[in-house]
CSV table of C-alpha atoms in Angstrom, one decimal:
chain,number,residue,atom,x,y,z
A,1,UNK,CA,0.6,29.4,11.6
A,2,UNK,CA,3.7,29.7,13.9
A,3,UNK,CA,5.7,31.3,11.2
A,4,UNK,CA,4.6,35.2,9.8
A,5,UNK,CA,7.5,34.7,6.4
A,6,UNK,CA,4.5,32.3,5.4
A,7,UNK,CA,1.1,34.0,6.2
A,8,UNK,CA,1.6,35.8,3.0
A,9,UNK,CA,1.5,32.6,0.6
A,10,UNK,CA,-0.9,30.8,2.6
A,11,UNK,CA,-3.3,33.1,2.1
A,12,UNK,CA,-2.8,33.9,-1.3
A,13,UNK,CA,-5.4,33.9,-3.7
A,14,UNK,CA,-7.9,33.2,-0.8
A,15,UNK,CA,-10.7,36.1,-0.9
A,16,UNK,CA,-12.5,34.5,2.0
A,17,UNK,CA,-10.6,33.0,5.3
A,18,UNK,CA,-12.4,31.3,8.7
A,19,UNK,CA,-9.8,31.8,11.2
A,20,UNK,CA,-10.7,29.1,14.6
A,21,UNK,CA,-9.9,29.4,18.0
A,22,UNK,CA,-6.5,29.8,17.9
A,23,UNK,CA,-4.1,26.6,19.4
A,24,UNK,CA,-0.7,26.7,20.6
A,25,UNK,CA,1.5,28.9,19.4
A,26,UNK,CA,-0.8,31.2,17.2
A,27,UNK,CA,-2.3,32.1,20.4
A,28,UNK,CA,0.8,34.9,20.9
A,29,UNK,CA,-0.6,38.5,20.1
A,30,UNK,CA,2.3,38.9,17.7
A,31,UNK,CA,1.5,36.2,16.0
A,32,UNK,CA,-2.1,36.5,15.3
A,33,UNK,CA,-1.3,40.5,14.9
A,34,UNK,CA,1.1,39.6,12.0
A,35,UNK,CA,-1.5,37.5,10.2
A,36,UNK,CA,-3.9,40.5,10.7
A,37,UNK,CA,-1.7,42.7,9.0
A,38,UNK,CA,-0.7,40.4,6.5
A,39,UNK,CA,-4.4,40.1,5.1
A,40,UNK,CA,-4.8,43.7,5.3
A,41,UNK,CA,-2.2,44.0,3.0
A,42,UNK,CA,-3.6,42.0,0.4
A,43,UNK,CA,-4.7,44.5,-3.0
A,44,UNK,CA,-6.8,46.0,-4.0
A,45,UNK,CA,-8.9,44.8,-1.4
A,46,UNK,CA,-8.2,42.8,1.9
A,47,UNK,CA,-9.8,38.8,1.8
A,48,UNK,CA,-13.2,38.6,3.9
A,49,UNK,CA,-12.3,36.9,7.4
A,50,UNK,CA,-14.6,35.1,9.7
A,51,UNK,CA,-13.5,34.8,12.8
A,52,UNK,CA,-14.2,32.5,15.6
A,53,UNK,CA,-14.0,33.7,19.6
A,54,UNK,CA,-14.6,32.6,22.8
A,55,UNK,CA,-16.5,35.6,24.1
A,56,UNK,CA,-16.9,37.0,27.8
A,57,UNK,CA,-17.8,40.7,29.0
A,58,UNK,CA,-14.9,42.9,30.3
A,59,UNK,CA,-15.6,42.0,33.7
A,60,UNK,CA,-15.6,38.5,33.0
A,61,UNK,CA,-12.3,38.9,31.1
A,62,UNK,CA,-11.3,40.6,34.0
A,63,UNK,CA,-11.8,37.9,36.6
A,64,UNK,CA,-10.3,35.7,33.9
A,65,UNK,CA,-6.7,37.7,33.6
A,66,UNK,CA,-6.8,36.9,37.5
A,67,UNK,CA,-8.0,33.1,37.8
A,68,UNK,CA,-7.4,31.8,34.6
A,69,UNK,CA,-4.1,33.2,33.5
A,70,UNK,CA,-3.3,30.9,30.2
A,71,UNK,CA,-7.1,31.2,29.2
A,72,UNK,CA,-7.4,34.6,29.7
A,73,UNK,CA,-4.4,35.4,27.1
A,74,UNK,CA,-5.6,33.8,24.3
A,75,UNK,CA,-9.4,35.0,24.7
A,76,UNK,CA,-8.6,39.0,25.0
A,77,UNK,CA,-6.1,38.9,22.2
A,78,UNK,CA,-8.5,38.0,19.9
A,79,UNK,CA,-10.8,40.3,21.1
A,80,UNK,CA,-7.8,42.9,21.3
A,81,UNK,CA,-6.9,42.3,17.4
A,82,UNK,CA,-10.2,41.9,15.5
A,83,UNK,CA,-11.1,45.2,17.3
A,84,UNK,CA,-7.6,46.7,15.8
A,85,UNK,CA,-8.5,45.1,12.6
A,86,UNK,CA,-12.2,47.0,12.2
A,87,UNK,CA,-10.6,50.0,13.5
A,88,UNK,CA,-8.1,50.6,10.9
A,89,UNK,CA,-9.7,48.3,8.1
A,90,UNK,CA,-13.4,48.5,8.1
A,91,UNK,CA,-15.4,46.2,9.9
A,92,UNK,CA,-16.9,45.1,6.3
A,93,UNK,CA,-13.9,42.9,6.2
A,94,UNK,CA,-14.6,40.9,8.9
A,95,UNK,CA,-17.3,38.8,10.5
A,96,UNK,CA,-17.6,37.5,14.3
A,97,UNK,CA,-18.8,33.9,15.3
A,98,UNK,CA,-18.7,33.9,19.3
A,99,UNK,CA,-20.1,31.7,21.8
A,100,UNK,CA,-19.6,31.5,25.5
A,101,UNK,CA,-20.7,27.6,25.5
A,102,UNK,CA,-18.9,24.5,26.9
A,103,UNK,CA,-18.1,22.6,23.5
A,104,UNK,CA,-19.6,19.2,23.4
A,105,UNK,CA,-16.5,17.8,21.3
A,106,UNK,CA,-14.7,18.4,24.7
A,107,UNK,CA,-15.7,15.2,25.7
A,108,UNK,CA,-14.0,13.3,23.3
A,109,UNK,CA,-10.7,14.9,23.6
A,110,UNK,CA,-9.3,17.1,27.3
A,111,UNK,CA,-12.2,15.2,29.1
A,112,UNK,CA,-11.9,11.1,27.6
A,113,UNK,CA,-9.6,10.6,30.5
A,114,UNK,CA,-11.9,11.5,32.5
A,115,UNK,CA,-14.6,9.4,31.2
A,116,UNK,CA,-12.2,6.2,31.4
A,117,UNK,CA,-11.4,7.4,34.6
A,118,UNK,CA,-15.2,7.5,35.2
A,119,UNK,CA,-15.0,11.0,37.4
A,120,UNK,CA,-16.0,14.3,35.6
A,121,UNK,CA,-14.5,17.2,37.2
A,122,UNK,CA,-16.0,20.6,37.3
A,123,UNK,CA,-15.9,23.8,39.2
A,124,UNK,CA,-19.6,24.8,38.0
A,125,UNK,CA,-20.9,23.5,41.3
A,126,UNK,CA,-23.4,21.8,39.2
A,127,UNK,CA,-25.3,24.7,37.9
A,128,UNK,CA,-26.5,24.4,34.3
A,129,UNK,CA,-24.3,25.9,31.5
A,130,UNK,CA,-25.4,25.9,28.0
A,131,UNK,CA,-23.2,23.5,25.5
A,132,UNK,CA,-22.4,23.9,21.6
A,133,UNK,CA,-21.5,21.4,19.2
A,134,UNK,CA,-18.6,22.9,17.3
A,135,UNK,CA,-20.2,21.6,14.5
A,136,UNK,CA,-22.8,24.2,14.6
A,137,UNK,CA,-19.8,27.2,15.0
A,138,UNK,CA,-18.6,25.6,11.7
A,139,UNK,CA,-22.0,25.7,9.8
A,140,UNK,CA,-22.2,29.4,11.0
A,141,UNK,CA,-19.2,30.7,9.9
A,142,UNK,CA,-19.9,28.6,6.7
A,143,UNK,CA,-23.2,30.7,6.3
A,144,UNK,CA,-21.0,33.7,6.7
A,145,UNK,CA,-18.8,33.0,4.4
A,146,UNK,CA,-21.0,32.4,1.8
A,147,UNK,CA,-22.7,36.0,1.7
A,148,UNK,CA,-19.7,38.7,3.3
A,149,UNK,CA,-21.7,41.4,2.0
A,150,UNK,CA,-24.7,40.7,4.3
A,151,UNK,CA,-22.5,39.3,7.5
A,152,UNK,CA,-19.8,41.9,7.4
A,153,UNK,CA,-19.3,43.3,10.5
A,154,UNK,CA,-21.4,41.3,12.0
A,155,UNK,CA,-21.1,39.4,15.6
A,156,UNK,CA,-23.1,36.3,16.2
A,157,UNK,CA,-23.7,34.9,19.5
A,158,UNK,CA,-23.9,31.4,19.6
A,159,UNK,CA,-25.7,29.2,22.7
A,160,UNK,CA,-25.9,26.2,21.9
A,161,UNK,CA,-29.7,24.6,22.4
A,162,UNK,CA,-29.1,22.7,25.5
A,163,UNK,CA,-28.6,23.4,29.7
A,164,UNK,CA,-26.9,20.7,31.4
A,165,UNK,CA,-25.6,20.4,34.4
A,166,UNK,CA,-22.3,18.2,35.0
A,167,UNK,CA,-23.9,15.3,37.0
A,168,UNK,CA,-26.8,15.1,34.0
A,169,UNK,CA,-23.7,14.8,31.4
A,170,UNK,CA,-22.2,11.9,34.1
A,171,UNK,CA,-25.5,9.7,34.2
A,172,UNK,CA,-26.0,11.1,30.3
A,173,UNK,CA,-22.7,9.2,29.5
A,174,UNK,CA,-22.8,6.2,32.2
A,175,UNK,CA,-26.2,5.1,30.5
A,176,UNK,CA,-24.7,5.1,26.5
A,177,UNK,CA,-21.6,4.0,27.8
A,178,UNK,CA,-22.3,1.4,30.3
A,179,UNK,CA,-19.6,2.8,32.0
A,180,UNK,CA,-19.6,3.9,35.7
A,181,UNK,CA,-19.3,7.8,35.5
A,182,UNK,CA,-19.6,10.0,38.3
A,183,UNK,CA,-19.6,14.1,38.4
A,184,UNK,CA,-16.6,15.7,41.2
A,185,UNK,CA,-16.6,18.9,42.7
A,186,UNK,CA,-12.9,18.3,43.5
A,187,UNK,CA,-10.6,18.3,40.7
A,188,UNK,CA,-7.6,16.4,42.8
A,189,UNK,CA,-8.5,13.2,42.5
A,190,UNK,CA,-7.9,13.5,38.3
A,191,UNK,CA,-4.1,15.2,39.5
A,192,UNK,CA,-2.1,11.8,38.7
A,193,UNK,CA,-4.1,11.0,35.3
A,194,UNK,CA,-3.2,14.9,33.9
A,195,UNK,CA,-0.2,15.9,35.5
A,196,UNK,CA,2.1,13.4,33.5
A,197,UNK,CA,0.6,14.5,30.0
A,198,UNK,CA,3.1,17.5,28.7
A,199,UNK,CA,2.3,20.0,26.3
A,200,UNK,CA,4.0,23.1,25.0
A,201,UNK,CA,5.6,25.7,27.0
A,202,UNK,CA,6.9,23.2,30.0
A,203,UNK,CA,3.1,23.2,30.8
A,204,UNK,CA,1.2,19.9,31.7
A,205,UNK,CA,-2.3,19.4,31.1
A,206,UNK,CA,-2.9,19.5,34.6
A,207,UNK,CA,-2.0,23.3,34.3
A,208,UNK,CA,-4.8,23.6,31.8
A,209,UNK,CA,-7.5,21.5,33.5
A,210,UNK,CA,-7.2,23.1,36.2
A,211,UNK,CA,-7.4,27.1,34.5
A,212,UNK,CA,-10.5,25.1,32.9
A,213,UNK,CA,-12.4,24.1,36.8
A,214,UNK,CA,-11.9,28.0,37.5
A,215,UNK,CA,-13.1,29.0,34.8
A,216,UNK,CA,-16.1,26.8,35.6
A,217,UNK,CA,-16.4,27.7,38.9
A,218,UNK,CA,-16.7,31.7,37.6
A,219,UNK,CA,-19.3,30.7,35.0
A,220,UNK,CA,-21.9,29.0,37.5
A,221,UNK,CA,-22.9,32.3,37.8
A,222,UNK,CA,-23.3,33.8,34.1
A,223,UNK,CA,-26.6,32.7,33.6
A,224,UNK,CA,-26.0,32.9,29.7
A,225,UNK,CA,-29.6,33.1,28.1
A,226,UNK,CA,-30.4,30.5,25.5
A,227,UNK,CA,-30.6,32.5,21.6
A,228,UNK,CA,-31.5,29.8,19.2
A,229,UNK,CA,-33.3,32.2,17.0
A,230,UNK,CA,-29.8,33.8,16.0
A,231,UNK,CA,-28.5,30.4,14.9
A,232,UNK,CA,-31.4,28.9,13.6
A,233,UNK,CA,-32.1,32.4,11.4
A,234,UNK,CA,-28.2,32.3,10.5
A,235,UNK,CA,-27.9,28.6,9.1
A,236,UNK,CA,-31.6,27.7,8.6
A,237,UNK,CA,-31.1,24.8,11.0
A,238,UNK,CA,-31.2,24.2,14.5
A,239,UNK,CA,-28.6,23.3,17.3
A,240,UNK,CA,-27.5,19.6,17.6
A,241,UNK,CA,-27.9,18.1,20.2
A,242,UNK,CA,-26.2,16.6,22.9
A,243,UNK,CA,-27.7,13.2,22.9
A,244,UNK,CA,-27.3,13.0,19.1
A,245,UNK,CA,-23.6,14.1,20.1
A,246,UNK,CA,-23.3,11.1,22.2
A,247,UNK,CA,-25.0,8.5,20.1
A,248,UNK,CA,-22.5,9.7,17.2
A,249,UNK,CA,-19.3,8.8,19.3
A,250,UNK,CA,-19.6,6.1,21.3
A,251,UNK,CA,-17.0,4.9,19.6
A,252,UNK,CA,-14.6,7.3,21.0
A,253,UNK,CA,-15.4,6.7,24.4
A,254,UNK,CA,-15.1,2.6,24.0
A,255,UNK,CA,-11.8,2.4,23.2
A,256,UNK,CA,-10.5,5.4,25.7
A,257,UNK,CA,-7.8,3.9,27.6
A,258,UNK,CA,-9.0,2.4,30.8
A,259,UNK,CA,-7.3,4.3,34.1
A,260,UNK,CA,-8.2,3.5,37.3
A,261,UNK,CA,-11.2,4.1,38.4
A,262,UNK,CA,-11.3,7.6,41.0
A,263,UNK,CA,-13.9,7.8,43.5
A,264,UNK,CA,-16.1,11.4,42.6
C-alpha cells in the first residue's frame, strides 16, 4: 500500500475492506488519503470499509503531537481521514473498531528483546492499563463486516478484559517462562539492545521505544474504564485473556535470542 497507481486494482471487485493500523509507509496522510478516495470512487456505490484506530481524546492527541511525535502522526491521520471520508461520503460506508489498549501480541514482537533481556521497560509508573489481544480487534471488525447495514457508521470501543500493571506482566512471564524478568522504570538500560535495530526513515527502534515509554508515561493517568459489554454484545464472545495469551506462545519467547541480562 505504498503505491496509489495500485489501490485501484487491489481493491477491485472487493465490496467490503478491513483496513489495520496502518505500518510504515501507509502511515503518510497522502497515502492513506489516496486510498480513501480511491474507494470512494468505486460505482455505483463505494465498498464498505472497517477501519481499525488507535483512539485518544483531542487533548490526549494533543500531548501526543508534543511527546510522541512519530506516534502522534500516524494516530490523528486516521482520525483526520475517516472523519473526511463520513463527511463527504456518508458514514454508512464506513465502520470504526478503536481501542486505546496496550496489545498483548506486543510481547512477542517490539518487547521479545526485552524479555531475553529479562528487563521490561515502561513509563506507566506501574499503574494498571487495560490490554487487548489483537485477536479480539480482528473478530470485531469480522462481526462488522459481516452485517455493514447494522455497523455502518458505527464506532466501537474496544478494552480489552484485563488491568495489569507492568511488574504483574514481569512475574506473569518469569513464572511461564522460567526466565528471570524484571519491570524498569528507566528505559536506558535497553539503549544498546534497540539502538542498533534500523528501521525505515533512518530511524532506529530505539526512536520508537522510546515515543512508546512516553506514551506510557502519559497514559498512567487515563484511567480508561473497562467495556466488555460492547465486545461481548459485538462478537458474542468474550475478551481473551492474557494468561491464555501467554500459555499460547511460549514458544515465542523460548527461542528469543538470549541478550545479556540488564539489571531493572
Amino acid at each position: 500500500l505504498s503505491d496509489p497507481s495500485t489501490f485501484a486494482s487491489a481493491i477491485e471487485g472487493a465490496d467490503r475492506i478491513f483496513l489495520g493500523h496502518p505500518e510504515s509507509g501507509f502511515e503518510a496522510k497522502e497515502l492513506q488519503q489516496a486510498f480513501f478516495d480511491t474507494v470512494a470512487a468505486v460505482k455505483p456505490s463505494p465498498p464498505f470499509v472497517v477501519k481499525f484506530v488507535a483512539a485518544f481524546s483531542s487533548d490526549f492527541l494533543a500531548k501526543m503531537a508534543k511527546h510522541t511525535p512519530l506516534l502522534h502522526y500516524g494516530i490523528q491521520n486516521n482520525a483526520d481521514i475517516i472523519n473526511d471520508f463520513k463527511a463527504k461520503h456518508g458514514s454508512k460506508h464506513v465502520a470504526v473498531v478503536e481501542a486505546r489498549s496496550w496489545f498483548m501480541q506486543n510481547y512477542v514482537a517490539e518487547f521479545k528483546e526485552m524479555v531475553a533481556a529479562g528487563c521490561l521497560m515502561s513509563g506507566s509508573e506501574d499503574a494498571c492499563l487495560p490490554r487487548i489481544d489483537s485477536r479480539d480487534i480482528a473478530d470485531a471488525a469480522l462481526a462488522c463486516l459481516q452485517d455493514p447495514a447494522k455497523h455502518g457508521g458505527q464506532v466501537y470501543n474496544l478494552t480489552g478484559g484485563e488491568l495489569y500493571q507492568e511488574s504483574e506482566i514481569a512475574a506473569k512471564l518469569s513464572k511461564a517462562t522460567g526466565r528471570a524478568v524484571a519491570y524498569s522504570p528507566d528505559p536506558t538500560p535497553l539503549k544498546p539492545i534497540f539502538e542498533p535495530i534500523k528501521i525505515d526513515g533512518g530511524l532506529t527502534m530505539w526512536d520508537i521505544m522510546s515515543d512508546l515509554w512516553n506514551l506510557e508515561k502519559m497514559t498512567r493517568d487515563l484511567n480508561e474504564p473497562l467495556q466488555p459489554k460492547v465486545f461481548e454484545e459485538l462478537t458474542g464472545q468474550k475478551y481473551r485473556s492474557f494468561d491464555a495469551f501467554i500459555a499460547e506462545n511460549l514458544d515465542h519467547w523460548s527461542v528469543a535470542e538470549k541478550g545479556k541480562s540488564v539489571s531493572a
